[in-house]
């Protein structure tokens, strides 16, 4: 069974930079998994931030960027703002087997 | 403006059935793959099922395979999820979402969700 791993929680100071990661329990994440990232605040639907590793979705500020760092996908937020305090989820495309798998999510605190 | 509006959620007893609908507007529904994603109370997001634009390709998570059926009606711009043999662990907010236009697979637009509660 494919398990996608994310840090359960992270904190960042206002104006600071934070990098959240998305890995595999077995193996490395590459661009072939087309990693995508989603932001969700409590009680709201998810919002798409990044897809295909590093493409920002329409309307997403360039403070959000995606990449591959080592053997993981990464979401970097530069100049963190109070309203960036949210849950962040990554998704990996596994192909016809597991198809797509969500990571467990990272709760980001801005303080 | 893209709009996805889910409906059909509610309270159902274990072993019961429910049919969710997602009404789409603001885009060419028949050209896009569609998806259901759910979120149990206090938990993370979980992919449930996907269907290609012409219904040729359908995928399910192992947790719902054999119990849930995804379908669509392109003439009505609607997506459906028939849920049978419901269990307590199916309790969740169910979101419909479009597939984004890109290589690979990602979710693009999301509805606001409909709550399904499975309880006796």
Coordinates of N, CA and C in Angstrom, one line a residue:
Chain A
X1 N 0.8 -1.2 0.0 CA 0.0 0.0 0.0 C 0.9 1.3 0.0
X2 N 0.5 2.2 -0.9 CA 1.3 3.4 -1.0 C 0.9 4.4 0.1
X3 N 1.9 4.9 0.8 CA 1.7 5.9 1.8 C 2.5 7.1 1.5
X4 N 1.8 8.2 1.4 CA 2.4 9.5 1.1 C 2.6 10.3 2.4
X5 N 3.8 10.7 2.7 CA 4.1 11.2 4.0 C 4.3 12.8 4.0
X6 N 3.7 13.4 5.0 CA 3.9 14.9 5.2 C 4.1 15.1 6.7
X7 N 4.8 16.2 7.0 CA 5.0 16.6 8.3 C 3.6 16.9 8.9
X8 N 3.3 16.4 10.1 CA 2.0 16.6 10.7 C 1.7 18.1 11.0
X9 N 2.8 18.8 11.4 CA 2.6 20.2 11.7 C 3.9 20.9 11.5
X10 N 3.8 22.2 11.3 CA 4.9 23.1 11.1 C 4.5 24.5 11.6
X11 N 5.5 25.3 12.0 CA 5.2 26.7 12.3 C 6.2 27.6 11.6
X12 N 5.8 28.8 11.4 CA 6.6 29.8 10.7 C 6.2 31.1 11.3
X13 N 7.2 32.0 11.3 CA 7.0 33.4 11.8 C 6.4 34.2 10.6
X14 N 5.6 35.2 10.9 CA 5.2 36.1 9.9 C 6.3 36.7 9.1
X15 N 6.3 36.7 7.8 CA 7.4 37.1 7.0 C 8.4 36.1 6.7
X16 N 8.4 35.0 7.4 CA 9.4 34.0 7.2 C 9.1 33.0 6.0
X17 N 10.0 32.1 5.9 CA 9.9 31.1 4.8 C 9.8 29.7 5.4
X18 N 9.0 28.9 4.8 CA 8.8 27.6 5.3 C 8.7 26.6 4.1
X19 N 9.3 25.5 4.2 CA 9.2 24.4 3.2 C 8.5 23.2 3.7
X20 N 7.4 22.8 3.2 CA 6.7 21.6 3.5 C 7.1 20.5 2.5
X21 N 7.2 19.3 3.0 CA 7.6 18.2 2.1 C 6.5 17.1 1.9
X22 N 6.7 16.3 0.9 CA 5.8 15.3 0.5 C 6.6 14.1 0.0
X23 N 6.6 13.0 0.8 CA 7.5 11.9 0.4 C 6.7 10.6 0.3
X24 N 7.4 9.6 0.0 CA 6.8 8.2 -0.2 C 7.4 7.3 0.9
X25 N 6.5 6.5 1.5 CA 7.0 5.5 2.5 C 8.1 4.6 1.9
X26 N 8.0 4.4 0.6 CA 9.0 3.5 -0.1 C 9.3 4.1 -1.4
X27 N 10.5 4.6 -1.5 CA 10.9 5.2 -2.8 C 11.0 6.7 -2.8
X28 N 11.3 7.3 -3.9 CA 11.5 8.7 -4.1 C 10.4 9.3 -4.9
X29 N 10.1 10.6 -4.6 CA 9.1 11.3 -5.4 C 9.9 12.0 -6.5
X30 N 9.4 11.9 -7.7 CA 10.0 12.6 -8.8 C 8.9 13.3 -9.6
X31 N 9.3 14.1 -10.6 CA 8.2 14.8 -11.4 C 7.3 13.9 -12.1
X32 N 7.6 12.6 -12.2 CA 6.8 11.6 -12.8 C 5.5 11.3 -12.0
X33 N 5.5 11.7 -10.7 CA 4.3 11.6 -9.9 C 3.4 12.9 -10.0
X34 N 3.9 13.9 -10.8 CA 3.1 15.1 -11.0 C 2.5 15.6 -9.6
X35 N 3.4 15.8 -8.7 CA 2.9 16.3 -7.3 C 2.1 17.6 -7.4
X36 N 1.0 17.6 -6.6 CA 0.2 18.8 -6.6 C -0.1 19.1 -5.1
X37 N -0.4 20.4 -4.8 CA -0.6 20.9 -3.5 C -1.9 21.6 -3.3
X38 N -2.5 21.5 -2.1 CA -3.8 22.1 -1.9 C -3.8 22.7 -0.5
X39 N -4.5 23.8 -0.4 CA -4.6 24.5 0.9 C -6.0 24.4 1.4
X40 N -6.2 24.2 2.6 CA -7.6 24.1 3.2 C -7.6 24.7 4.6
X41 N -8.6 25.7 4.7 CA -8.8 26.3 6.0 C -10.1 25.6 6.6
X42 N -10.2 25.6 7.9 CA -11.3 24.8 8.5 C -12.7 25.2 8.0
X43 N -13.5 24.2 7.7 CA -14.8 24.5 7.2 C -14.9 24.9 5.7
X44 N -13.8 25.0 5.1 CA -13.8 25.4 3.6 C -13.4 24.2 2.7
X45 N -13.7 24.4 1.5 CA -13.3 23.4 0.5 C -11.8 23.6 0.2
X46 N -11.1 22.6 -0.2 CA -9.7 22.8 -0.6 C -9.5 23.8 -1.7
X47 N -8.4 24.4 -1.8 CA -8.0 25.3 -2.9 C -6.7 24.8 -3.5
X48 N -6.7 24.7 -4.8 CA -5.5 24.2 -5.5 C -4.5 25.2 -5.6
X49 N -3.3 24.9 -5.2 CA -2.1 25.8 -5.2 C -1.2 25.6 -6.3
X50 N -0.7 24.3 -6.4 CA 0.4 24.0 -7.3 C 0.1 22.6 -7.9
X51 N 0.4 22.5 -9.2 CA 0.2 21.2 -9.9 C 1.4 20.9 -10.8
X52 N 1.6 19.7 -11.2 CA 2.7 19.3 -12.0 C 4.0 19.8 -11.4
X53 N 4.2 19.5 -10.2 CA 5.4 19.9 -9.4 C 5.5 21.3 -9.1
X54 N 5.4 22.2 -10.1 CA 5.8 23.6 -9.8 C 5.0 24.6 -10.6
X55 N 3.8 24.3 -11.1 CA 2.9 25.2 -11.8 C 1.9 25.7 -10.9
X56 N 1.9 27.1 -10.7 CA 0.9 27.7 -9.8 C -0.5 27.7 -10.5
X57 N -1.5 27.4 -9.7 CA -2.8 27.5 -10.2 C -3.2 28.9 -10.4
X58 N -4.2 29.2 -11.2 CA -4.7 30.6 -11.4 C -5.0 31.3 -10.2
X59 N -4.4 32.5 -10.1 CA -4.7 33.4 -8.9 C -3.8 33.1 -7.7
X60 N -3.0 32.1 -7.7 CA -2.1 31.8 -6.6 C -0.9 32.7 -6.6
X61 N -0.7 33.4 -5.5 CA 0.5 34.4 -5.5 C 1.8 33.6 -5.6
X62 N 2.8 34.4 -6.1 CA 4.1 33.7 -6.4 C 4.9 33.5 -5.1
X63 N 4.3 33.8 -3.9 CA 4.9 33.4 -2.6 C 4.9 31.9 -2.5
X64 N 4.0 31.3 -3.2 CA 3.9 29.8 -3.2 C 4.7 29.2 -4.4
X65 N 5.6 28.3 -4.1 CA 6.3 27.6 -5.2 C 6.5 26.2 -4.9
X66 N 6.6 25.4 -5.9 CA 6.7 23.9 -5.8 C 8.0 23.5 -6.4
X67 N 8.6 22.4 -5.9 CA 9.8 21.9 -6.4 C 10.0 20.4 -6.0
X68 N 11.1 19.8 -6.4 CA 11.5 18.5 -5.9 C 12.8 18.8 -5.1
X69 N 12.8 18.4 -3.9 CA 14.0 18.6 -3.0 C 14.5 17.2 -2.6
X70 N 15.6 16.8 -3.1 CA 16.1 15.5 -2.8 C 15.1 14.4 -3.3
X71 N 14.6 13.6 -2.4 CA 13.7 12.6 -2.8 C 12.2 12.9 -2.5
X72 N 11.9 14.2 -2.3 CA 10.6 14.6 -1.9 C 10.1 15.7 -2.8
X73 N 8.8 15.9 -2.9 CA 8.2 17.1 -3.4 C 8.1 18.1 -2.3
X74 N 8.2 19.4 -2.7 CA 8.3 20.4 -1.7 C 7.4 21.6 -2.1
X75 N 6.7 22.2 -1.0 CA 6.0 23.4 -1.2 C 6.7 24.5 -0.3
X76 N 7.1 25.5 -0.9 CA 7.8 26.6 -0.2 C 6.9 27.9 -0.2
X77 N 6.7 28.4 1.0 CA 6.0 29.7 1.2 C 7.0 30.7 1.6
X78 N 7.1 31.7 0.9 CA 8.0 32.8 1.3 C 7.2 34.0 1.7
X79 N 7.7 34.7 2.7 CA 7.0 35.9 3.2 C 5.6 35.4 3.8
X80 N 5.6 34.5 4.7 CA 4.4 33.9 5.2 C 3.5 35.0 5.8
X81 N 2.2 34.9 5.6 CA 1.2 35.8 6.1 C 0.3 35.1 7.0
X82 N -0.4 35.8 7.8 CA -1.3 35.2 8.8 C -2.4 34.3 8.2
X83 N -2.8 34.7 7.0 CA -3.9 33.9 6.4 C -3.3 32.7 5.6
X84 N -2.0 32.5 5.7 CA -1.4 31.2 5.2 C -1.6 30.1 6.2
X85 N -2.1 30.5 7.4 CA -2.3 29.4 8.4 C -3.5 28.5 8.0
X86 N -3.1 27.3 7.6 CA -4.1 26.4 7.0 C -3.5 25.0 7.1
X87 N -4.3 24.0 6.6 CA -3.8 22.7 6.3 C -3.4 22.6 4.9
X88 N -2.2 21.9 4.7 CA -1.7 21.8 3.3 C -1.6 20.3 3.0
X89 N -2.1 19.9 1.8 CA -2.1 18.5 1.4 C -1.4 18.4 0.1
X90 N -0.6 17.3 0.0 CA 0.0 17.0 -1.3 C -0.8 15.8 -1.9
X91 N -0.7 15.7 -3.2 CA -1.3 14.5 -3.9 C -0.2 14.0 -4.9
X92 N -0.1 12.7 -5.0 CA 0.8 12.1 -6.0 C 0.0 11.3 -6.9
X93 N 0.3 11.3 -8.2 CA -0.4 10.5 -9.2 C 0.4 9.2 -9.4
X94 N -0.3 8.1 -9.1 CA 0.4 6.8 -9.0 C 0.2 6.0 -10.3
X95 N -0.7 6.5 -11.2 CA -1.0 5.8 -12.4 C -2.2 4.8 -12.2
X96 N -2.3 3.8 -12.9 CA -3.5 3.0 -12.9 C -3.6 2.1 -11.7
X97 N -2.6 2.0 -10.8 CA -2.7 1.2 -9.6 C -3.5 1.9 -8.6
X98 N -2.8 2.6 -7.7 CA -3.5 3.4 -6.7 C -4.1 4.7 -7.2
X99 N -3.9 5.0 -8.4 CA -4.3 6.1 -9.1 C -3.8 7.4 -8.5
X100 N -4.5 8.0 -7.5 CA -4.0 9.2 -6.8 C -4.0 9.0 -5.3
X101 N -3.1 9.5 -4.6 CA -3.0 9.3 -3.2 C -2.7 10.7 -2.5
X102 N -3.5 11.0 -1.5 CA -3.3 12.2 -0.7 C -2.3 11.9 0.4
X103 N -1.5 12.9 0.7 CA -0.7 12.8 1.9 C -1.6 13.1 3.1
X104 N -1.1 12.9 4.3 CA -1.9 13.1 5.5 C -2.1 14.5 5.9
X105 N -1.4 15.4 5.2 CA -1.6 16.9 5.5 C -0.7 17.4 6.5
X106 N -0.4 18.7 6.3 CA 0.5 19.4 7.3 C -0.3 20.6 7.8
X107 N -0.4 20.7 9.1 CA -1.1 21.9 9.7 C 0.0 23.0 9.9
X108 N -0.2 24.1 9.2 CA 0.8 25.2 9.3 C 0.3 26.3 10.2
X109 N 1.1 26.6 11.2 CA 0.8 27.7 12.1 C 1.7 28.9 11.8
X110 N 1.1 30.1 11.7 CA 1.9 31.3 11.5 C 1.9 32.1 12.8
X111 N 3.0 32.1 13.5 CA 3.0 32.9 14.8 C 4.4 33.3 15.1
Chain B
X1 N -17.9 31.5 -14.7 CA -17.4 31.1 -13.5 C -17.7 29.6 -13.3
X2 N -16.7 28.8 -12.9 CA -16.9 27.4 -12.7 C -17.7 27.3 -11.3
X3 N -18.7 26.5 -11.4 CA -19.5 26.2 -10.1 C -19.7 24.7 -10.1
X4 N -19.5 24.1 -8.9 CA -19.8 22.7 -8.6 C -20.6 22.7 -7.3
X5 N -21.8 22.1 -7.4 CA -22.7 22.1 -6.3 C -23.1 20.7 -6.0
X6 N -22.7 20.2 -4.8 CA -23.0 18.9 -4.4 C -24.3 18.9 -3.7
X7 N -25.0 17.7 -3.7 CA -26.3 17.6 -3.0 C -26.5 16.1 -2.7
X8 N -27.4 15.8 -1.9 CA -27.8 14.4 -1.6 C -27.3 13.8 -0.3
X9 N -26.5 14.6 0.4 CA -26.0 14.1 1.7 C -27.1 14.0 2.7
X10 N -26.7 13.4 3.8 CA -27.7 13.3 4.9 C -27.3 12.2 5.8
X11 N -28.3 11.8 6.7 CA -28.1 10.8 7.7 C -28.6 9.5 7.2
X12 N -27.8 8.4 7.3 CA -28.3 7.1 6.8 C -27.8 6.1 7.8
X13 N -28.5 5.0 7.9 CA -28.1 3.9 8.8 C -27.0 3.0 8.2
X14 N -26.2 2.4 9.0 CA -25.2 1.5 8.5 C -25.9 0.4 7.6
X15 N -25.3 0.1 6.5 CA -25.9 -0.8 5.5 C -26.8 -0.2 4.5
X16 N -27.1 1.1 4.7 CA -28.0 1.8 3.8 C -27.3 2.3 2.6
X17 N -28.1 3.1 1.8 CA -27.6 3.6 0.5 C -27.9 5.1 0.4
X18 N -27.1 5.8 -0.4 CA -27.3 7.2 -0.6 C -26.7 7.5 -2.0
X19 N -27.3 8.5 -2.7 CA -26.8 8.9 -4.0 C -26.5 10.4 -3.9
X20 N -25.2 10.7 -4.2 CA -24.8 12.1 -4.2 C -24.8 12.6 -5.6
X21 N -25.1 13.8 -5.8 CA -25.1 14.5 -7.1 C -24.1 15.7 -7.0
X22 N -23.6 16.1 -8.2 CA -22.8 17.3 -8.3 C -23.2 17.9 -9.6
X23 N -23.8 19.1 -9.5 CA -24.2 19.9 -10.6 C -23.1 20.8 -11.0
X24 N -22.7 20.8 -12.3 CA -21.6 21.6 -12.8 C -22.1 22.7 -13.7
X25 N -21.4 23.8 -13.7 CA -21.7 24.9 -14.6 C -20.5 25.7 -14.8
X26 N -20.5 26.5 -15.9 CA -19.4 27.5 -16.1 C -18.2 26.9 -16.9
X27 N -18.3 25.7 -17.3 CA -17.3 25.1 -18.2 C -17.9 23.9 -19.0
X28 N -17.2 23.4 -19.9 CA -17.6 22.3 -20.8 C -17.5 21.0 -20.1
X29 N -18.5 20.7 -19.3 CA -18.5 19.5 -18.4 C -18.0 18.2 -19.2
X30 N -18.5 18.0 -20.3 CA -18.3 16.8 -21.1 C -16.8 16.6 -21.5
X31 N -16.0 17.6 -21.3 CA -14.6 17.6 -21.7 C -13.7 17.2 -20.6
X32 N -14.2 17.1 -19.4 CA -13.3 17.0 -18.2 C -13.6 15.7 -17.4
X33 N -12.5 15.1 -17.0 CA -12.7 14.0 -16.0 C -13.1 14.6 -14.7
X34 N -13.9 13.9 -13.9 CA -14.4 14.4 -12.6 C -14.1 13.4 -11.5
X35 N -14.2 13.9 -10.3 CA -13.7 13.2 -9.1 C -14.6 13.4 -7.9
X36 N -14.5 12.4 -7.0 CA -15.1 12.6 -5.7 C -13.9 12.4 -4.7
X37 N -13.9 13.3 -3.7 CA -12.9 13.3 -2.7 C -13.6 13.5 -1.4
X38 N -13.3 12.8 -0.3 CA -14.0 13.0 1.0 C -13.1 13.3 2.1
X39 N -13.7 13.8 3.2 CA -12.9 14.2 4.4 C -13.8 13.8 5.6
X40 N -13.3 12.8 6.3 CA -14.0 12.5 7.6 C -13.8 13.6 8.6
X41 N -14.6 13.7 9.6 CA -14.5 14.7 10.6 C -13.2 14.7 11.3
X42 N -12.5 15.9 11.2 CA -11.2 16.0 11.8 C -10.1 15.3 11.2
X43 N -10.3 14.7 10.0 CA -9.3 14.0 9.3 C -8.9 14.6 8.0
X44 N -7.9 14.0 7.3 CA -7.4 14.5 6.1 C -8.3 14.2 4.9
X45 N -7.9 14.7 3.7 CA -8.6 14.4 2.5 C -8.3 13.0 2.0
X46 N -9.2 12.4 1.4 CA -9.1 11.0 0.8 C -9.7 11.0 -0.6
X47 N -9.0 10.6 -1.6 CA -9.6 10.4 -2.9 C -10.5 9.2 -2.9
X48 N -11.7 9.3 -3.5 CA -12.7 8.3 -3.5 C -12.8 7.6 -4.9
X49 N -13.0 8.4 -5.9 CA -13.3 7.9 -7.2 C -13.1 8.9 -8.3
X50 N -12.8 8.4 -9.5 CA -12.6 9.3 -10.7 C -13.3 8.7 -11.9
X51 N -13.7 9.5 -12.8 CA -14.4 9.1 -14.0 C -13.9 10.0 -15.2
X52 N -13.6 9.4 -16.3 CA -13.1 10.2 -17.4 C -14.3 10.9 -18.1
X53 N -13.9 11.7 -19.1 CA -15.0 12.6 -19.7 C -16.1 11.8 -20.3
X54 N -15.7 10.7 -20.9 CA -16.8 9.9 -21.6 C -17.1 8.6 -20.9
X55 N -16.7 8.6 -19.6 CA -17.0 7.4 -18.7 C -16.3 6.1 -19.1
X56 N -15.3 6.3 -20.0 CA -14.5 5.1 -20.4 C -13.6 4.6 -19.4
X57 N -13.1 5.4 -18.5 CA -12.2 5.0 -17.5 C -12.7 5.4 -16.1
X58 N -12.8 4.5 -15.2 CA -13.3 4.7 -13.9 C -12.4 4.1 -12.9
X59 N -12.1 4.8 -11.8 CA -11.2 4.3 -10.8 C -11.8 4.5 -9.4
X60 N -11.5 3.6 -8.5 CA -12.0 3.7 -7.1 C -10.9 3.4 -6.1
X61 N -11.0 4.1 -5.0 CA -10.1 3.7 -3.9 C -10.5 2.3 -3.4
X62 N -9.5 1.6 -2.8 CA -9.8 0.3 -2.3 C -10.9 0.3 -1.2
X63 N -10.9 1.4 -0.5 CA -11.9 1.5 0.6 C -13.3 1.5 0.2
X64 N -13.6 1.8 -1.1 CA -15.0 1.9 -1.5 C -15.3 1.0 -2.7
X65 N -14.3 0.3 -3.2 CA -14.5 -0.5 -4.3 C -15.5 -1.6 -4.0
X66 N -16.4 -1.8 -5.0 CA -17.5 -2.8 -4.8 C -18.7 -2.3 -4.1
X67 N -18.6 -1.1 -3.4 CA -19.7 -0.6 -2.7 C -20.2 0.8 -3.4
X68 N -19.3 1.5 -3.9 CA -19.6 2.8 -4.5 C -19.6 2.7 -6.0
X69 N -20.4 3.5 -6.7 CA -20.4 3.6 -8.2 C -20.4 5.0 -8.6
X70 N -19.4 5.4 -9.4 CA -19.4 6.8 -9.9 C -20.0 6.7 -11.3
X71 N -20.7 7.8 -11.6 CA -21.3 7.9 -13.0 C -21.5 9.4 -13.3
X72 N -21.8 9.7 -14.6 CA -22.0 11.0 -15.0 C -23.0 11.1 -16.1
X73 N -23.7 12.2 -16.2 CA -24.6 12.4 -17.3 C -24.2 13.8 -18.0
X74 N -23.5 13.7 -19.1 CA -23.0 14.9 -19.7 C -24.1 15.7 -20.3
X75 N -25.2 15.2 -20.6 CA -26.3 16.0 -21.1 C -26.9 16.8 -20.0
X76 N -26.8 16.4 -18.8 CA -27.3 17.1 -17.6 C -26.2 17.8 -16.8
X77 N -24.9 17.8 -17.3 CA -23.8 18.4 -16.6 C -23.8 18.0 -15.2
X78 N -23.9 16.7 -15.0 CA -24.0 16.2 -13.6 C -23.1 15.0 -13.4
X79 N -22.6 14.9 -12.1 CA -21.8 13.8 -11.7 C -22.5 13.1 -10.5
X80 N -22.4 11.8 -10.4 CA -23.1 11.1 -9.3 C -22.1 10.2 -8.6
X81 N -22.5 9.8 -7.3 CA -21.9 8.8 -6.6 C -22.9 8.0 -5.9
X82 N -23.1 6.8 -6.3 CA -24.1 5.9 -5.7 C -23.3 5.1 -4.6
X83 N -23.8 5.3 -3.4 CA -23.1 4.7 -2.2 C -24.0 3.6 -1.6
X84 N -23.5 2.4 -1.6 CA -24.3 1.3 -1.0 C -23.5 0.7 0.1
X85 N -24.2 -0.1 0.9 CA -23.5 -0.8 2.0 C -22.7 0.1 2.9
X86 N -23.3 1.2 3.2 CA -22.5 2.3 3.9 C -22.1 1.9 5.3
X87 N -21.0 2.3 5.7 CA -20.4 2.0 7.0 C -20.1 3.3 7.8
X88 N -19.9 3.2 9.1 CA -19.7 4.4 9.9 C -18.5 5.1 9.4
X89 N -17.5 4.4 8.9 CA -16.2 5.0 8.4 C -16.4 5.8 7.1
X90 N -17.6 5.7 6.5 CA -17.9 6.5 5.3 C -18.4 7.9 5.6
X91 N -18.6 8.1 6.9 CA -19.0 9.4 7.4 C -18.0 10.5 7.0
X92 N -18.4 11.5 6.2 CA -17.4 12.4 5.7 C -18.2 13.5 5.0
X93 N -17.5 14.6 4.7 CA -17.9 15.6 3.7 C -17.4 15.1 2.4
X94 N -18.3 15.0 1.4 CA -17.9 14.6 0.1 C -17.8 15.7 -0.9
X95 N -16.7 15.9 -1.5 CA -16.4 17.0 -2.5 C -16.4 16.4 -3.9
X96 N -17.0 17.1 -4.8 CA -16.7 16.8 -6.2 C -15.6 17.8 -6.7
X97 N -14.8 17.4 -7.6 CA -13.7 18.2 -8.1 C -13.4 17.9 -9.6
X98 N -13.1 18.9 -10.3 CA -12.7 18.6 -11.7 C -11.2 18.2 -11.8
X99 N -10.9 17.5 -12.8 CA -9.5 17.2 -13.1 C -8.9 18.4 -13.8
X100 N -7.7 18.8 -13.4 CA -7.1 19.9 -14.1 C -6.6 19.6 -15.5
X101 N -6.4 20.6 -16.3 CA -6.0 20.3 -17.6 C -4.4 20.4 -17.6
X102 N -3.8 19.2 -17.6 CA -2.4 19.1 -17.5 C -2.0 17.6 -17.7
X103 N -0.7 17.4 -17.9 CA -0.2 16.0 -17.8 C -0.4 15.5 -16.4
X104 N -0.4 14.2 -16.2 CA -0.5 13.7 -14.9 C -2.0 13.9 -14.4
X105 N -2.1 14.1 -13.1 CA -3.5 14.2 -12.6 C -3.4 15.2 -11.4
X106 N -4.3 16.2 -11.4 CA -4.5 17.0 -10.2 C -6.0 17.5 -10.2
X107 N -6.4 17.9 -9.1 CA -7.7 18.4 -8.9 C -7.7 19.9 -9.1
X108 N -8.7 20.5 -9.8 CA -8.6 21.9 -10.1 C -9.7 22.7 -9.4
X109 N -10.9 22.6 -9.8 CA -12.0 23.3 -9.1 C -12.7 22.3 -8.2
X110 N -13.2 22.9 -7.1 CA -13.8 22.1 -6.0 C -15.2 22.6 -5.7
X111 N -16.1 21.7 -5.4 CA -17.4 22.2 -4.8 C -17.3 22.4 -3.3
X112 N -18.4 22.8 -2.7 CA -18.3 23.1 -1.2 C -18.6 21.9 -0.4
X113 N -19.0 20.8 -1.0 CA -19.1 19.6 -0.3 C -20.5 19.3 0.3
X114 N -20.8 18.0 0.5 CA -22.1 17.6 1.1 C -21.7 16.6 2.2
X115 N -22.4 16.7 3.3 CA -22.0 15.9 4.5 C -22.9 14.6 4.5
X116 N -22.2 13.5 4.6 CA -22.8 12.2 4.7 C -22.5 11.6 6.1
X117 N -23.6 11.3 6.9 CA -23.4 10.8 8.2 C -24.0 9.4 8.2
X118 N -23.2 8.4 8.6 CA -23.7 7.0 8.7 C -23.7 6.6 10.2
X119 N -24.9 6.5 10.7 CA -25.1 6.2 12.1 C -26.4 5.6 12.3
X120 N -26.5 4.8 13.3 CA -27.8 4.2 13.7 C -28.5 5.0 14.7

